[in-house]
GROMACS .gro file of C-alpha atoms in nm:
model
  267
    1SER     CA    1   2.546  -0.491   2.296
    2ALA     CA    2   2.528  -0.681   1.969
    3ASP     CA    3   2.384  -0.986   2.145
    4ALA     CA    4   2.111  -0.781   2.311
    5ARG     CA    5   2.020  -0.619   1.982
    6GLU     CA    6   1.998  -0.957   1.811
    7ARG     CA    7   1.774  -1.089   2.086
    8MET     CA    8   1.547  -0.787   2.051
    9LEU     CA    9   1.526  -0.833   1.674
   10MET     CA   10   1.442  -1.201   1.713
   11GLU     CA   11   1.175  -1.126   1.973
   12ASN     CA   12   1.018  -0.856   1.755
   13ALA     CA   13   1.027  -1.082   1.451
   14GLN     CA   14   0.864  -1.361   1.648
   15LEU     CA   15   0.580  -1.133   1.758
   16TYR     CA   16   0.527  -1.012   1.401
   17ILE     CA   17   0.522  -1.366   1.266
   18GLU     CA   18   0.270  -1.474   1.527
   19GLU     CA   19   0.044  -1.187   1.424
   20ALA     CA   20   0.095  -1.260   1.053
   21GLU     CA   21   0.000  -1.622   1.119
   22ARG     CA   22  -0.313  -1.519   1.309
   23LEU     CA   23  -0.425  -1.282   1.035
   24ASP     CA   24  -0.324  -1.520   0.754
   25TYR     CA   25  -0.086  -1.278   0.584
   26SER     CA   26   0.137  -1.378   0.293
   27ILE     CA   27   0.375  -1.080   0.294
   28VAL     CA   28   0.598  -0.924   0.558
   29ALA     CA   29   0.661  -0.559   0.468
   30LEU     CA   30   0.958  -0.359   0.597
   31ASN     CA   31   0.867   0.005   0.545
   32MET     CA   32   1.205   0.167   0.599
   33GLY     CA   33   1.430   0.383   0.385
   34PRO     CA   34   1.803   0.363   0.305
   35GLY     CA   35   1.889   0.534   0.634
   36ASN     CA   36   1.774   0.219   0.815
   37ARG     CA   37   1.942  -0.026   0.581
   38ASP     CA   38   2.162  -0.200   0.838
   39TYR     CA   39   1.864  -0.251   1.069
   40MET     CA   40   1.660  -0.387   0.778
   41VAL     CA   41   1.935  -0.633   0.688
   42GLN     CA   42   1.944  -0.767   1.043
   43THR     CA   43   1.565  -0.778   1.060
   44LEU     CA   44   1.545  -0.978   0.737
   45LYS     CA   45   1.797  -1.225   0.872
   46ALA     CA   46   1.592  -1.265   1.190
   47PHE     CA   47   1.276  -1.336   0.990
   48TYR     CA   48   1.456  -1.595   0.781
   49LYS     CA   49   1.586  -1.772   1.090
   50LEU     CA   50   1.232  -1.799   1.226
   51ALA     CA   51   1.015  -1.846   0.917
   52GLY     CA   52   1.239  -1.932   0.624
   53ASP     CA   53   1.073  -1.865   0.291
   54LYS     CA   54   0.715  -1.893   0.418
   55TYR     CA   55   0.652  -1.524   0.344
   56LEU     CA   56   0.735  -1.275   0.076
   57TYR     CA   57   0.968  -1.021   0.238
   58ALA     CA   58   0.884  -0.682   0.091
   59ILE     CA   59   1.068  -0.351   0.084
   60MET     CA   60   0.971  -0.011  -0.052
   61ALA     CA   61   1.167   0.052  -0.373
   62ASP     CA   62   1.055   0.263  -0.667
   63GLY     CA   63   1.283   0.537  -0.799
   64THR     CA   64   1.024   0.722  -1.009
   65MET     CA   65   0.862   1.063  -0.970
   66SER     CA   66   0.537   1.069  -0.779
   67ILE     CA   67   0.279   1.347  -0.755
   68PRO     CA   68   0.461   1.657  -0.626
   69ASN     CA   69   0.345   1.787  -0.290
   70GLY     CA   70   0.216   2.134  -0.217
   71SER     CA   71   0.558   2.272  -0.131
   72ASN     CA   72   0.736   2.175  -0.454
   73MET     CA   73   0.461   2.153  -0.717
   74MET     CA   74   0.556   2.476  -0.896
   75GLN     CA   75   0.926   2.392  -0.886
   76VAL     CA   76   0.863   2.054  -1.047
   77VAL     CA   77   0.642   2.207  -1.316
   78GLU     CA   78   0.899   2.476  -1.397
   79GLU     CA   79   1.185   2.226  -1.416
   80ILE     CA   80   0.994   1.993  -1.646
   81ALA     CA   81   0.922   2.287  -1.878
   82GLU     CA   82   1.256   2.467  -1.861
   83LYS     CA   83   1.519   2.208  -1.755
   84PRO     CA   84   1.408   1.872  -1.892
   85ASP     CA   85   1.764   1.742  -1.926
   86GLU     CA   86   1.826   1.802  -1.554
   87VAL     CA   87   1.500   1.630  -1.470
   88HIS     CA   88   1.596   1.325  -1.673
   89ALA     CA   89   1.940   1.309  -1.514
   90ARG     CA   90   1.788   1.331  -1.165
   91HIS     CA   91   1.535   1.059  -1.239
   92ARG     CA   92   1.806   0.830  -1.375
   93SER     CA   93   2.004   0.888  -1.056
   94TRP     CA   94   1.699   0.802  -0.844
   95VAL     CA   95   1.662   0.470  -1.023
   96GLU     CA   96   2.029   0.388  -0.981
   97GLY     CA   97   2.011   0.465  -0.608
   98THR     CA   98   1.699   0.255  -0.570
   99ILE     CA   99   1.862  -0.046  -0.736
  100GLU     CA  100   2.175  -0.008  -0.522
  101HIS     CA  101   1.962  -0.001  -0.205
  102ALA     CA  102   1.754  -0.297  -0.320
  103LYS     CA  103   2.060  -0.509  -0.400
  104VAL     CA  104   2.186  -0.492  -0.041
  105LEU     CA  105   1.847  -0.601   0.086
  106ALA     CA  106   1.808  -0.874  -0.176
  107ASP     CA  107   2.134  -1.022  -0.053
  108ALA     CA  108   1.977  -1.030   0.296
  109GLY     CA  109   1.662  -1.206   0.175
  110ALA     CA  110   1.419  -0.940   0.050
  111ASN     CA  111   1.229  -1.070  -0.253
  112CYS     CA  112   0.933  -0.837  -0.312
  113ALA     CA  113   0.952  -0.469  -0.410
  114LEU     CA  114   0.654  -0.248  -0.334
  115MET     CA  115   0.685   0.041  -0.579
  116CYS     CA  116   0.483   0.314  -0.410
  117ALA     CA  117   0.523   0.633  -0.614
  118ASP     CA  118   0.169   0.762  -0.673
  119TYR     CA  119   0.091   0.899  -1.019
  120CYS     CA  120  -0.280   0.969  -1.023
  121PHE     CA  121  -0.556   1.174  -0.867
  122ASN     CA  122  -0.914   1.050  -0.860
  123ASP     CA  123  -0.973   1.220  -1.196
  124GLY     CA  124  -0.659   1.106  -1.377
  125PRO     CA  125  -0.276   1.114  -1.375
  126PHE     CA  126  -0.083   1.420  -1.261
  127LEU     CA  127   0.098   1.426  -1.596
  128SER     CA  128  -0.070   1.387  -1.932
  129PRO     CA  129  -0.012   1.045  -2.092
  130ARG     CA  130   0.232   1.207  -2.337
  131MET     CA  131   0.437   1.368  -2.061
  132PHE     CA  132   0.411   1.057  -1.846
  133ARG     CA  133   0.569   0.861  -2.130
  134GLU     CA  134   0.860   1.105  -2.138
  135PHE     CA  135   0.926   1.165  -1.769
  136VAL     CA  136   0.806   0.854  -1.587
  137THR     CA  137   0.765   0.546  -1.805
  138PRO     CA  138   1.135   0.510  -1.904
  139TYR     CA  139   1.241   0.521  -1.539
  140LEU     CA  140   0.962   0.295  -1.421
  141THR     CA  141   1.075   0.046  -1.686
  142MET     CA  142   1.436   0.077  -1.568
  143SER     CA  143   1.333   0.032  -1.204
  144VAL     CA  144   1.122  -0.276  -1.274
  145ALA     CA  145   1.392  -0.433  -1.491
  146GLY     CA  146   1.663  -0.368  -1.233
  147LEU     CA  147   1.456  -0.506  -0.948
  148ARG     CA  148   1.354  -0.812  -1.146
  149ASP     CA  149   1.719  -0.878  -1.229
  150LEU     CA  150   1.785  -0.885  -0.853
  151GLY     CA  151   1.516  -1.150  -0.807
  152TYR     CA  152   1.236  -0.929  -0.679
  153TYR     CA  153   0.868  -0.968  -0.745
  154THR     CA  154   0.763  -0.615  -0.840
  155VAL     CA  155   0.430  -0.468  -0.731
  156LYS     CA  156   0.359  -0.126  -0.880
  157HIS     CA  157   0.126   0.072  -0.655
  158THR     CA  158  -0.057   0.382  -0.759
  159ASP     CA  159  -0.407   0.467  -0.654
  160GLY     CA  160  -0.635   0.712  -0.831
  161ASP     CA  161  -0.763   0.685  -1.190
  162ILE     CA  162  -0.491   0.489  -1.371
  163MET     CA  163  -0.691   0.418  -1.686
  164PRO     CA  164  -0.526   0.687  -1.909
  165ILE     CA  165  -0.179   0.540  -1.834
  166LEU     CA  166  -0.268   0.175  -1.779
  167ASP     CA  167  -0.103   0.075  -2.106
  168GLN     CA  168   0.224   0.238  -1.997
  169LEU     CA  169   0.217   0.070  -1.658
  170ILE     CA  170   0.178  -0.265  -1.832
  171GLU     CA  171   0.463  -0.184  -2.075
  172ALA     CA  172   0.699  -0.146  -1.779
  173LYS     CA  173   0.635  -0.516  -1.699
  174PRO     CA  174   0.580  -0.522  -1.323
  175HIS     CA  175   0.461  -0.855  -1.189
  176ALA     CA  176   0.154  -0.692  -1.031
  177ILE     CA  177  -0.038  -0.365  -1.007
  178HIS     CA  178  -0.208  -0.224  -0.697
  179SER     CA  179  -0.462  -0.074  -0.606
  180ILE     CA  180  -0.722  -0.073  -0.887
  181ASP     CA  181  -0.882   0.207  -0.691
  182PRO     CA  182  -1.263   0.197  -0.651
  183GLN     CA  183  -1.256   0.543  -0.492
  184ALA     CA  184  -1.145   0.675  -0.832
  185GLY     CA  185  -1.407   0.475  -1.018
  186VAL     CA  186  -1.161   0.215  -1.149
  187SER     CA  187  -1.333  -0.118  -1.207
  188LEU     CA  188  -1.140  -0.430  -1.109
  189LYS     CA  189  -1.360  -0.635  -1.341
  190GLU     CA  190  -1.283  -0.406  -1.635
  191VAL     CA  191  -0.908  -0.395  -1.569
  192LYS     CA  192  -0.905  -0.772  -1.526
  193ALA     CA  193  -1.066  -0.816  -1.868
  194MET     CA  194  -0.822  -0.572  -2.030
  195VAL     CA  195  -0.486  -0.679  -1.884
  196GLY     CA  196  -0.545  -0.976  -1.654
  197ASP     CA  197  -0.344  -1.199  -1.887
  198LYS     CA  198  -0.042  -0.969  -1.867
  199VAL     CA  199  -0.012  -0.873  -1.500
  200ALA     CA  200  -0.138  -0.981  -1.158
  201LEU     CA  201  -0.383  -0.743  -0.991
  202CYS     CA  202  -0.390  -0.645  -0.623
  203GLY     CA  203  -0.675  -0.479  -0.434
  204ASN     CA  204  -0.938  -0.357  -0.431
  205VAL     CA  205  -1.156  -0.350  -0.119
  206HIS     CA  206  -1.283   0.007  -0.079
  207CYS     CA  207  -1.075   0.181   0.191
  208ALA     CA  208  -1.328   0.456   0.261
  209MET     CA  209  -1.594   0.190   0.311
  210LEU     CA  210  -1.365   0.009   0.553
  211HIS     CA  211  -1.336   0.334   0.745
  212ASN     CA  212  -1.694   0.463   0.731
  213GLY     CA  213  -1.911   0.171   0.622
  214THR     CA  214  -2.097  -0.090   0.818
  215LYS     CA  215  -1.963  -0.439   0.872
  216GLU     CA  216  -2.225  -0.570   0.631
  217GLN     CA  217  -2.114  -0.325   0.359
  218VAL     CA  218  -1.751  -0.429   0.407
  219ILE     CA  219  -1.846  -0.795   0.373
  220GLU     CA  220  -2.035  -0.729   0.050
  221ASP     CA  221  -1.755  -0.518  -0.097
  222SER     CA  222  -1.500  -0.785  -0.005
  223LYS     CA  223  -1.711  -1.047  -0.182
  224ARG     CA  224  -1.738  -0.816  -0.484
  225ALA     CA  225  -1.359  -0.779  -0.502
  226LEU     CA  226  -1.312  -1.156  -0.491
  227ARG     CA  227  -1.585  -1.211  -0.747
  228ASP     CA  228  -1.429  -0.960  -0.989
  229GLY     CA  229  -1.066  -1.046  -0.928
  230MET     CA  230  -1.033  -1.420  -0.879
  231PRO     CA  231  -1.153  -1.574  -1.209
  232GLY     CA  232  -0.859  -1.708  -1.404
  233GLY     CA  233  -0.608  -1.651  -1.125
  234GLY     CA  234  -0.358  -1.369  -1.090
  235PHE     CA  235  -0.535  -1.183  -0.810
  236PHE     CA  236  -0.411  -1.078  -0.465
  237PHE     CA  237  -0.689  -0.980  -0.228
  238CYS     CA  238  -0.615  -0.673  -0.018
  239THR     CA  239  -0.733  -0.319   0.049
  240SER     CA  240  -0.732  -0.045  -0.213
  241ASN     CA  241  -0.478   0.148  -0.008
  242THR     CA  242  -0.340   0.155   0.344
  243PRO     CA  243  -0.629   0.135   0.591
  244PHE     CA  244  -0.693   0.479   0.734
  245LYS     CA  245  -0.611   0.566   1.094
  246GLY     CA  246  -0.922   0.521   1.306
  247MET     CA  247  -1.070   0.244   1.091
  248PRO     CA  248  -1.296   0.018   1.300
  249LEU     CA  249  -1.103  -0.301   1.369
  250GLU     CA  250  -1.416  -0.513   1.329
  251ASN     CA  251  -1.445  -0.398   0.966
  252TYR     CA  252  -1.089  -0.502   0.887
  253LEU     CA  253  -1.131  -0.840   1.054
  254ALA     CA  254  -1.459  -0.891   0.866
  255MET     CA  255  -1.270  -0.837   0.541
  256LEU     CA  256  -1.013  -1.098   0.640
  257ASP     CA  257  -1.287  -1.342   0.737
  258VAL     CA  258  -1.433  -1.314   0.386
  259ARG     CA  259  -1.093  -1.388   0.241
  260LYS     CA  260  -1.051  -1.698   0.460
  261GLU     CA  261  -1.393  -1.825   0.360
  262LEU     CA  262  -1.402  -1.740  -0.012
  263GLY     CA  263  -1.058  -1.622  -0.121
  264ARG     CA  264  -0.880  -1.952  -0.174
  265TYR     CA  265  -0.772  -2.094  -0.505
  266ASP     CA  266  -0.790  -2.473  -0.532
  267ARG     CA  267  -0.448  -2.623  -0.484
   0.00000   0.00000   0.00000
């Protein structure tokens, strides 16, 4: 029944909030696609009943082309070369669909958009900077603008070596960029010096170290991220990607302990 479903949603939201409180999170992320929109709307309403505006309520919303997978790589390459007009039309449609989806969720209380299309490998972007400017940047700019108009904070995620396209990411005007990936040799300190006055930065505790390193190594890398990212403000402390399955829990909790001890701006 509708009443039973609402009770279940409220109970689940309460459990999530209790865990977020224990771990000192600032964001509640709902990682669901358009097929689960009605459920997401009800879930957002449940969170608001219990926690109000204490958290940022984040959804996945991008609309741009990410790195093709192994099954469609050749198709994507051929279409870019031989049917660019069709590619542009499809990308425009993706953005429009993303904004439509995000509007429904904004009306329900979502206020942070995690834009998770990946563009880069560890040795650079999957498109050259020139081709990226043609086939991605216009639609990233459209997505960010549309989401901002709906009241979203926009966080553009892409791991890998972003340095050849960093200027284009900044031009699109997201509020923040994640993950400033140390596994690809990207320096948080360097990026902070280059663009820290234009965009907030999120990251960049080394995910592989969280998975394979010692607790002591995790603590030192967490301190390094805070030391490189915090000066001048505009830094959100988090991992450089989603923690890998099988990561030792004690490493993750050690990272959070460093944040509690050292990762506070004076209020």
